Amino acid sequence: MKTRKSRSRSSENTRVKRGTAATKKSAGTAPKREPVKRIDADARFTFDASAHQRGATGVSAPTRSHTRAVDPFHARESSNYDEPVPSREMILETLEAQGVPVSNSELEKLLGITETEREGFERRLSAMQRDGQIMRNRRDAICVVTKLDLITGKVQGHPDGFGFLMRDDGGPDMFLGPPEMHKVLHGDRVAAREIGVDRRGRPEAKIVEVLEHVNSSVVGRLRNEQGVYFVVPENRRISQELMVPPGDTMDAKPGQVVVASIISQPAKHAQPIARVVEVLGNYADAGMEIEIALRKHDLPYEFPPAVEKACGTFSGKVTAQDIAGREDVRKLPLVTIDGETARDFDDAVYCEPRGKGFRLIVAIADVSHYVAHGDALDREALNRGNSVYFPRRVIPMLPEVLSNGLCSLNPQVDRLCMVCDMAIDAQGNVTDYRFYPSVMWSHARFTYTIVADILANPQGAAAAQHRALVPHLENLYRLYQVLAKSRAKRGAIDFETTETQMIFDANGKIERIVPVQRNDAHRIIEECMLAANVCASDILRENEHPALYRVHQGPTPERLLGLREFLKGFGLELGGGETPHAKDYAKLLERVKDRPDAQLLQTAMLRSLRQAVYSPENLGHFGLAYEAYAHFTSPIRRYPDLLIHRAIKAVLKKQRYQPGNWAELGIQCSLTERRADDATRDVDAWLKCYYMRDRVGDVFDGTISSAVAFGIFVALDGVYVEGLVHVSDLGSDYFHFDAAKHHLIGERTAKRYRLGDRVRVRVVRVDLETSKIDFVLEDSVGGTTGGQGKKAERENGTPGKRRSRRG
């Protein structure tokens, strides 16, 4: 995992952990922990200080047993490692008690480090240094960072050459000027000192020490200027170019996309140096945008040999041994309903009337049967965190033999599954549920389009082709109507968004971009999955079993205040006082849905909410209005779902599943989810730029989708592409950004540009390298060009000249 804690631990993990094959204690039982000896903090400091004095006057250092006895975390270290060294807390307290920097040898004496412990102790010190807890001065003595008034954190670069320090302590970001950014690359960890404020009043920092260089390689374009080669990173947050020695280009041609391994990190007076290790090809090659995104975002895209080896052990079919002990639901007409291009089928559904209510069965692929905790498949699945879906390509979490084979609920074959069997009353409440491992047989692979057609035309051709299954689909639809009413009563928020799909031609280029129309089949599956996910969280919560919940918190007090101030300007009010409920948001959305500024208001409400994450702490799901919610229904493509399956199986067996630190697992899964989102967003942006290359000079109508300090973003009608109108192109005025009101306003004219406003723009520049599209406002064009991209015409209908292309 890439969290700071996990990184620091991994640097120390060459010490053999308890429970491994090499030093395994009694299997199946947790090691007995010694009671933690609690002593007074002042007494502990007194001991350390006097020990230092005794060592300085030639008196023998404290014995190892004495030192370990006063380590309040000795029991924890002993339970984790067979050769425990002093805890981080003990090391820091010992250093702080001295009041001065301490050499390695002095610290070893103070802590009673033996010769056999020295290697592990050095690894711990290195990890503490990288995490910004300690650092070494010019005499190589060890200092406590907090005593030096230094601030540690992660560097976030900006394409314009400056950057910011994202502080570990959660304090305000600190500005790093270009000279400071010359020492580091985006993502590096540093210790810095505050030196004042910049010209905008932001706290400014100076880098004292680079704690960790995180970039080992970059993907970018090779350039050649007067015989000197360098790589321009694709990640624009890395503003420095990497020098490449002439013999290290792998014969790549200037302009080609390459992967370069960094052989010398940047320094105060030195540019980073790299060698080309892979030539990907030309920038406009089909699929190149995905190859770049994979490497730019460090997405694992090749399975390691251990995983390939494990895949060779699967038979390809469900065996009698696999089925043993499972409930058999193969005769139930379970069906899958997915998109046209789907190949991994996680879920199958079945519904039948039960009195005034319904019985709903949601069968989910039993991935945990094939992927055991801690094996090669599991380690790689955790590393990936989720499948990543690009246009025309999928980077799966699991190898194809599982994701599209044994674990996919393909039609008319036996498959292992975990079933959530629910009783739902006429009001849409789940009155009872049961989980059990099962074997199923999918009776059909439906698409959303086909199911919608069957429900709309029960006498049509599609319905005739699946006549035996039509009654079951109609049962599902009746259940959906009940669940939808329950959802509205519960007050779940339903933001209106437009998803798009890219249609490609035979050459792999975008032919057009079309909106994805959600129909009742989509909504049926959504409600069924929500019901199963709620039951999954409930069984774990009721049995007090740890879990990863899908947590979505409501607005922070600051965001709530900003939203209320914004709504006040429209004569609107959000109910709920200081703690609004999702129902309050839903009521306001319903109230404004027919207003011309509905999109603006919805966007402001959406931005007031926090981002959903995975966490072992159940804080509820604000948007869905659930007290507890967990992801259970997609274990083929999401690691949290796999963890939930294992936890439920443990509950059914009256056991406990212990995958490790649940909090760190939640951080890892949240990070990989963000990583996938960023990568797919990059690919979509590049493809849309490529699509718009031939539209420079065309005029479109559109809607302002975002207002920022440097301009407005406009979404084009019928094209579903966004571009920027820079603030300097808004008119003969100085425009200022009002963040609270989400608009730009002219200083002299009071002209406003805000979310939802309609504008007409001309495409003036498309930059593939930065994936940016630039517009200018088109005020003088008559007639309606809409989203057809027609050339500008004069009011009399005669063709007008194109304006000069900018940039």
PDB file of C-alpha atoms in Angstrom, residues 7-212:
ATOM      1  CA  ARG A   7       5.560   2.371   3.514  1.00  0.00           C
ATOM      2  CA  SER A   8       7.348   2.773   6.813  1.00  0.00           C
ATOM      3  CA  ARG A   9       6.394  -0.727   7.844  1.00  0.00           C
ATOM      4  CA  SER A  10       7.499  -2.241   4.553  1.00  0.00           C
ATOM      5  CA  SER A  11      10.981  -0.854   4.994  1.00  0.00           C
ATOM      6  CA  GLU A  12      11.264  -2.816   8.215  1.00  0.00           C
ATOM      7  CA  ASN A  13       9.617  -6.015   7.043  1.00  0.00           C
ATOM      8  CA  THR A  14      12.803  -7.883   6.293  1.00  0.00           C
ATOM      9  CA  ARG A  15      12.644  -8.849   9.937  1.00  0.00           C
ATOM     10  CA  VAL A  16      10.605 -12.052  10.057  1.00  0.00           C
ATOM     11  CA  LYS A  17       7.089 -11.435  11.266  1.00  0.00           C
ATOM     12  CA  ARG A  18       5.492 -13.867  13.679  1.00  0.00           C
ATOM     13  CA  GLY A  19       3.269 -16.451  12.099  1.00  0.00           C
ATOM     14  CA  THR A  20       5.361 -16.837   8.917  1.00  0.00           C
ATOM     15  CA  ALA A  21       6.497 -20.239   7.724  1.00  0.00           C
ATOM     16  CA  ALA A  22      10.022 -19.625   8.965  1.00  0.00           C
ATOM     17  CA  THR A  23       9.122 -18.897  12.585  1.00  0.00           C
ATOM     18  CA  LYS A  24       5.537 -20.002  12.913  1.00  0.00           C
ATOM     19  CA  LYS A  25       4.158 -20.378  16.395  1.00  0.00           C
ATOM     20  CA  SER A  26       1.186 -22.614  17.104  1.00  0.00           C
ATOM     21  CA  ALA A  27      -1.020 -22.211  14.020  1.00  0.00           C
ATOM     22  CA  GLY A  28      -4.466 -20.765  14.445  1.00  0.00           C
ATOM     23  CA  THR A  29      -3.821 -19.101  17.804  1.00  0.00           C
ATOM     24  CA  ALA A  30      -2.831 -15.534  18.345  1.00  0.00           C
ATOM     25  CA  PRO A  31       0.462 -14.990  20.175  1.00  0.00           C
ATOM     26  CA  LYS A  32       0.021 -14.212  23.840  1.00  0.00           C
ATOM     27  CA  ARG A  33       0.620 -10.542  24.475  1.00  0.00           C
ATOM     28  CA  GLU A  34       2.492  -9.399  27.535  1.00  0.00           C
ATOM     29  CA  PRO A  35       0.692  -6.755  29.589  1.00  0.00           C
ATOM     30  CA  VAL A  36       1.926  -3.295  28.715  1.00  0.00           C
ATOM     31  CA  LYS A  37       3.960  -1.869  31.547  1.00  0.00           C
ATOM     32  CA  ARG A  38       2.771   1.670  32.066  1.00  0.00           C
ATOM     33  CA  ILE A  39       5.169   4.069  33.725  1.00  0.00           C
ATOM     34  CA  ASP A  40       5.174   7.771  34.319  1.00  0.00           C
ATOM     35  CA  ALA A  41       6.415   9.784  31.346  1.00  0.00           C
ATOM     36  CA  ASP A  42       8.599  12.022  33.530  1.00  0.00           C
ATOM     37  CA  ALA A  43      10.250   8.996  35.131  1.00  0.00           C
ATOM     38  CA  ARG A  44      10.956   7.609  31.694  1.00  0.00           C
ATOM     39  CA  PHE A  45      12.637  10.856  30.668  1.00  0.00           C
ATOM     40  CA  THR A  46      14.647  10.922  33.905  1.00  0.00           C
ATOM     41  CA  PHE A  47      15.967   7.457  33.185  1.00  0.00           C
ATOM     42  CA  ASP A  48      16.947   8.378  29.633  1.00  0.00           C
ATOM     43  CA  ALA A  49      18.709  11.561  30.619  1.00  0.00           C
ATOM     44  CA  SER A  50      20.677   9.951  33.391  1.00  0.00           C
ATOM     45  CA  ALA A  51      21.586   7.081  31.098  1.00  0.00           C
ATOM     46  CA  HIS A  52      23.035   9.563  28.654  1.00  0.00           C
ATOM     47  CA  GLN A  53      25.046  11.177  31.427  1.00  0.00           C
ATOM     48  CA  ARG A  54      26.354   7.814  32.654  1.00  0.00           C
ATOM     49  CA  GLY A  55      27.396   6.924  29.143  1.00  0.00           C
ATOM     50  CA  ALA A  56      29.172  10.258  28.780  1.00  0.00           C
ATOM     51  CA  THR A  57      31.227   9.684  31.945  1.00  0.00           C
ATOM     52  CA  GLY A  58      32.195   6.166  31.078  1.00  0.00           C
ATOM     53  CA  VAL A  59      29.532   4.412  33.167  1.00  0.00           C
ATOM     54  CA  SER A  60      28.081   1.401  31.379  1.00  0.00           C
ATOM     55  CA  ALA A  61      25.019   1.957  29.235  1.00  0.00           C
ATOM     56  CA  PRO A  62      21.670   0.589  30.400  1.00  0.00           C
ATOM     57  CA  THR A  63      21.188  -3.092  29.830  1.00  0.00           C
ATOM     58  CA  ARG A  64      19.000  -4.364  27.020  1.00  0.00           C
ATOM     59  CA  SER A  65      16.453  -5.853  29.436  1.00  0.00           C
ATOM     60  CA  HIS A  66      16.270  -2.624  31.429  1.00  0.00           C
ATOM     61  CA  THR A  67      15.686  -0.548  28.279  1.00  0.00           C
ATOM     62  CA  ARG A  68      13.017  -2.906  26.943  1.00  0.00           C
ATOM     63  CA  ALA A  69      11.238  -2.901  30.287  1.00  0.00           C
ATOM     64  CA  VAL A  70      10.596   0.823  30.095  1.00  0.00           C
ATOM     65  CA  ASP A  71       9.436   0.712  26.469  1.00  0.00           C
ATOM     66  CA  PRO A  72       5.641   1.093  26.816  1.00  0.00           C
ATOM     67  CA  PHE A  73       5.164  -0.531  23.394  1.00  0.00           C
ATOM     68  CA  HIS A  74       7.482  -3.476  23.911  1.00  0.00           C
ATOM     69  CA  ALA A  75       4.568  -5.924  24.053  1.00  0.00           C
ATOM     70  CA  ARG A  76       3.286  -4.685  20.697  1.00  0.00           C
ATOM     71  CA  GLU A  77       6.713  -5.022  19.082  1.00  0.00           C
ATOM     72  CA  SER A  78       7.189  -8.495  20.556  1.00  0.00           C
ATOM     73  CA  SER A  79       3.854  -9.661  19.199  1.00  0.00           C
ATOM     74  CA  ASN A  80       4.761  -8.438  15.700  1.00  0.00           C
ATOM     75  CA  TYR A  81       8.428  -9.411  15.430  1.00  0.00           C
ATOM     76  CA  ASP A  82      10.581 -12.271  16.643  1.00  0.00           C
ATOM     77  CA  GLU A  83      13.530  -9.902  17.073  1.00  0.00           C
ATOM     78  CA  PRO A  84      11.850  -6.714  18.308  1.00  0.00           C
ATOM     79  CA  VAL A  85      13.753  -3.445  18.424  1.00  0.00           C
ATOM     80  CA  PRO A  86      12.709  -0.364  20.399  1.00  0.00           C
ATOM     81  CA  SER A  87       9.434   1.154  19.278  1.00  0.00           C
ATOM     82  CA  ARG A  88       9.306   4.411  17.375  1.00  0.00           C
ATOM     83  CA  GLU A  89       7.743   6.047  20.408  1.00  0.00           C
ATOM     84  CA  MET A  90      10.602   4.890  22.639  1.00  0.00           C
ATOM     85  CA  ILE A  91      13.228   6.119  20.174  1.00  0.00           C
ATOM     86  CA  LEU A  92      11.599   9.552  19.913  1.00  0.00           C
ATOM     87  CA  GLU A  93      11.228   9.926  23.670  1.00  0.00           C
ATOM     88  CA  THR A  94      14.858   8.927  24.190  1.00  0.00           C
ATOM     89  CA  LEU A  95      16.039  11.470  21.614  1.00  0.00           C
ATOM     90  CA  GLU A  96      13.829  14.237  23.004  1.00  0.00           C
ATOM     91  CA  ALA A  97      15.096  13.632  26.541  1.00  0.00           C
ATOM     92  CA  GLN A  98      18.687  14.327  25.507  1.00  0.00           C
ATOM     93  CA  GLY A  99      17.885  17.840  24.376  1.00  0.00           C
ATOM     94  CA  VAL A 100      20.611  17.713  21.719  1.00  0.00           C
ATOM     95  CA  PRO A 101      21.211  15.757  18.478  1.00  0.00           C
ATOM     96  CA  VAL A 102      22.503  12.258  19.192  1.00  0.00           C
ATOM     97  CA  SER A 103      24.938  10.137  17.180  1.00  0.00           C
ATOM     98  CA  ASN A 104      24.114   6.618  16.069  1.00  0.00           C
ATOM     99  CA  SER A 105      26.519   5.036  18.519  1.00  0.00           C
ATOM    100  CA  GLU A 106      25.195   7.102  21.431  1.00  0.00           C
ATOM    101  CA  LEU A 107      21.594   6.170  20.605  1.00  0.00           C
ATOM    102  CA  GLU A 108      22.498   2.485  20.388  1.00  0.00           C
ATOM    103  CA  LYS A 109      24.067   2.690  23.856  1.00  0.00           C
ATOM    104  CA  LEU A 110      21.092   4.524  25.287  1.00  0.00           C
ATOM    105  CA  LEU A 111      18.699   1.877  23.956  1.00  0.00           C
ATOM    106  CA  GLY A 112      20.905  -1.134  24.613  1.00  0.00           C
ATOM    107  CA  ILE A 113      21.033  -2.236  20.970  1.00  0.00           C
ATOM    108  CA  THR A 114      22.943  -5.502  20.522  1.00  0.00           C
ATOM    109  CA  GLU A 115      25.009  -6.514  17.525  1.00  0.00           C
ATOM    110  CA  THR A 116      22.276  -8.840  16.233  1.00  0.00           C
ATOM    111  CA  GLU A 117      19.690  -6.049  16.491  1.00  0.00           C
ATOM    112  CA  ARG A 118      21.747  -3.384  14.721  1.00  0.00           C
ATOM    113  CA  GLU A 119      20.509  -4.155  11.189  1.00  0.00           C
ATOM    114  CA  GLY A 120      16.835  -4.067  12.200  1.00  0.00           C
ATOM    115  CA  PHE A 121      17.426  -0.931  14.258  1.00  0.00           C
ATOM    116  CA  GLU A 122      19.007   0.846  11.253  1.00  0.00           C
ATOM    117  CA  ARG A 123      16.011  -0.094   9.104  1.00  0.00           C
ATOM    118  CA  ARG A 124      13.695   1.402  11.694  1.00  0.00           C
ATOM    119  CA  LEU A 125      15.699   4.620  11.813  1.00  0.00           C
ATOM    120  CA  SER A 126      15.644   4.831   8.005  1.00  0.00           C
ATOM    121  CA  ALA A 127      11.866   4.400   7.991  1.00  0.00           C
ATOM    122  CA  MET A 128      11.459   7.079  10.654  1.00  0.00           C
ATOM    123  CA  GLN A 129      13.666   9.417   8.649  1.00  0.00           C
ATOM    124  CA  ARG A 130      11.652   8.861   5.487  1.00  0.00           C
ATOM    125  CA  ASP A 131       8.409   9.470   7.375  1.00  0.00           C
ATOM    126  CA  GLY A 132       9.722  12.771   8.665  1.00  0.00           C
ATOM    127  CA  GLN A 133       9.991  11.825  12.335  1.00  0.00           C
ATOM    128  CA  ILE A 134      13.768  12.233  12.523  1.00  0.00           C
ATOM    129  CA  MET A 135      16.510  13.638  10.328  1.00  0.00           C
ATOM    130  CA  ARG A 136      20.292  13.829  10.364  1.00  0.00           C
ATOM    131  CA  ASN A 137      22.282  17.048  10.576  1.00  0.00           C
ATOM    132  CA  ARG A 138      25.543  17.765   8.744  1.00  0.00           C
ATOM    133  CA  ARG A 139      27.484  15.874  11.401  1.00  0.00           C
ATOM    134  CA  ASP A 140      25.232  12.855  10.814  1.00  0.00           C
ATOM    135  CA  ALA A 141      23.717  13.206  14.264  1.00  0.00           C
ATOM    136  CA  ILE A 142      20.047  12.282  14.671  1.00  0.00           C
ATOM    137  CA  CYS A 143      17.559  15.077  15.371  1.00  0.00           C
ATOM    138  CA  VAL A 144      13.854  15.003  16.222  1.00  0.00           C
ATOM    139  CA  VAL A 145      12.071  16.906  13.461  1.00  0.00           C
ATOM    140  CA  THR A 146       9.485  18.463  15.775  1.00  0.00           C
ATOM    141  CA  LYS A 147      12.345  19.962  17.819  1.00  0.00           C
ATOM    142  CA  LEU A 148      13.669  21.669  14.687  1.00  0.00           C
ATOM    143  CA  ASP A 149      10.377  23.445  13.977  1.00  0.00           C
ATOM    144  CA  LEU A 150      10.260  21.675  10.628  1.00  0.00           C
ATOM    145  CA  ILE A 151       7.120  20.746   8.753  1.00  0.00           C
ATOM    146  CA  THR A 152       6.893  17.468   6.883  1.00  0.00           C
ATOM    147  CA  GLY A 153       4.629  16.648   3.996  1.00  0.00           C
ATOM    148  CA  LYS A 154       4.170  15.761   0.363  1.00  0.00           C
ATOM    149  CA  VAL A 155       5.060  18.006  -2.552  1.00  0.00           C
ATOM    150  CA  GLN A 156       2.337  18.807  -5.068  1.00  0.00           C
ATOM    151  CA  GLY A 157       3.731  20.306  -8.245  1.00  0.00           C
ATOM    152  CA  HIS A 158       2.086  22.767 -10.619  1.00  0.00           C
ATOM    153  CA  PRO A 159       2.621  22.859 -14.404  1.00  0.00           C
ATOM    154  CA  ASP A 160       3.883  26.442 -14.136  1.00  0.00           C
ATOM    155  CA  GLY A 161       6.928  25.431 -12.102  1.00  0.00           C
ATOM    156  CA  PHE A 162       5.878  26.250  -8.553  1.00  0.00           C
ATOM    157  CA  GLY A 163       4.291  23.892  -6.054  1.00  0.00           C
ATOM    158  CA  PHE A 164       2.798  23.377  -2.624  1.00  0.00           C
ATOM    159  CA  LEU A 165       3.659  21.402   0.492  1.00  0.00           C
ATOM    160  CA  MET A 166       0.710  19.291   1.604  1.00  0.00           C
ATOM    161  CA  ARG A 167       1.391  19.097   5.316  1.00  0.00           C
ATOM    162  CA  ASP A 168       1.247  15.845   7.266  1.00  0.00           C
ATOM    163  CA  ASP A 169      -0.272  17.671  10.236  1.00  0.00           C
ATOM    164  CA  GLY A 170      -3.259  18.845   8.176  1.00  0.00           C
ATOM    165  CA  GLY A 171      -2.248  22.504   8.360  1.00  0.00           C
ATOM    166  CA  PRO A 172      -2.695  24.936   5.462  1.00  0.00           C
ATOM    167  CA  ASP A 173      -0.781  24.134   2.267  1.00  0.00           C
ATOM    168  CA  MET A 174       2.495  26.025   1.940  1.00  0.00           C
ATOM    169  CA  PHE A 175       3.747  27.652  -1.236  1.00  0.00           C
ATOM    170  CA  LEU A 176       6.988  26.355  -2.781  1.00  0.00           C
ATOM    171  CA  GLY A 177       8.576  28.709  -5.306  1.00  0.00           C
ATOM    172  CA  PRO A 178      10.291  27.523  -8.508  1.00  0.00           C
ATOM    173  CA  PRO A 179      13.778  27.482  -6.871  1.00  0.00           C
ATOM    174  CA  GLU A 180      12.485  25.083  -4.210  1.00  0.00           C
ATOM    175  CA  MET A 181      10.670  22.919  -6.771  1.00  0.00           C
ATOM    176  CA  HIS A 182      13.964  22.587  -8.664  1.00  0.00           C
ATOM    177  CA  LYS A 183      15.142  20.309  -5.824  1.00  0.00           C
ATOM    178  CA  VAL A 184      12.250  17.870  -6.020  1.00  0.00           C
ATOM    179  CA  LEU A 185       9.613  16.279  -8.219  1.00  0.00           C
ATOM    180  CA  HIS A 186       5.866  16.086  -7.714  1.00  0.00           C
ATOM    181  CA  GLY A 187       5.001  13.563  -4.995  1.00  0.00           C
ATOM    182  CA  ASP A 188       8.318  13.681  -3.128  1.00  0.00           C
ATOM    183  CA  ARG A 189       8.256  13.855   0.664  1.00  0.00           C
ATOM    184  CA  VAL A 190      10.187  16.663   2.317  1.00  0.00           C
ATOM    185  CA  ALA A 191      10.921  18.441   5.586  1.00  0.00           C
ATOM    186  CA  ALA A 192      10.580  22.207   5.243  1.00  0.00           C
ATOM    187  CA  ARG A 193      10.725  25.395   7.276  1.00  0.00           C
ATOM    188  CA  GLU A 194       8.205  28.239   7.060  1.00  0.00           C
ATOM    189  CA  ILE A 195       9.930  31.394   5.818  1.00  0.00           C
ATOM    190  CA  GLY A 196       7.042  33.838   5.639  1.00  0.00           C
ATOM    191  CA  VAL A 197       4.221  34.523   3.194  1.00  0.00           C
ATOM    192  CA  ASP A 198       4.194  34.924  -0.574  1.00  0.00           C
ATOM    193  CA  ARG A 199       2.771  37.916  -2.447  1.00  0.00           C
ATOM    194  CA  ARG A 200      -0.729  36.423  -2.194  1.00  0.00           C
ATOM    195  CA  GLY A 201      -0.513  36.060   1.556  1.00  0.00           C
ATOM    196  CA  ARG A 202      -0.027  32.278   1.515  1.00  0.00           C
ATOM    197  CA  PRO A 203       2.446  30.673   3.949  1.00  0.00           C
ATOM    198  CA  GLU A 204       5.697  29.964   2.100  1.00  0.00           C
ATOM    199  CA  ALA A 205       8.214  27.221   2.844  1.00  0.00           C
ATOM    200  CA  LYS A 206      11.833  26.394   2.141  1.00  0.00           C
ATOM    201  CA  ILE A 207      12.820  22.742   1.730  1.00  0.00           C
ATOM    202  CA  VAL A 208      15.385  21.669   4.324  1.00  0.00           C
ATOM    203  CA  GLU A 209      15.673  18.012   3.396  1.00  0.00           C
ATOM    204  CA  VAL A 210      14.175  15.600   0.887  1.00  0.00           C
ATOM    205  CA  LEU A 211      12.908  12.664   2.923  1.00  0.00           C
ATOM    206  CA  GLU A 212      11.891  10.446   0.021  1.00  0.00           C
TER     207      GLU A 212
END
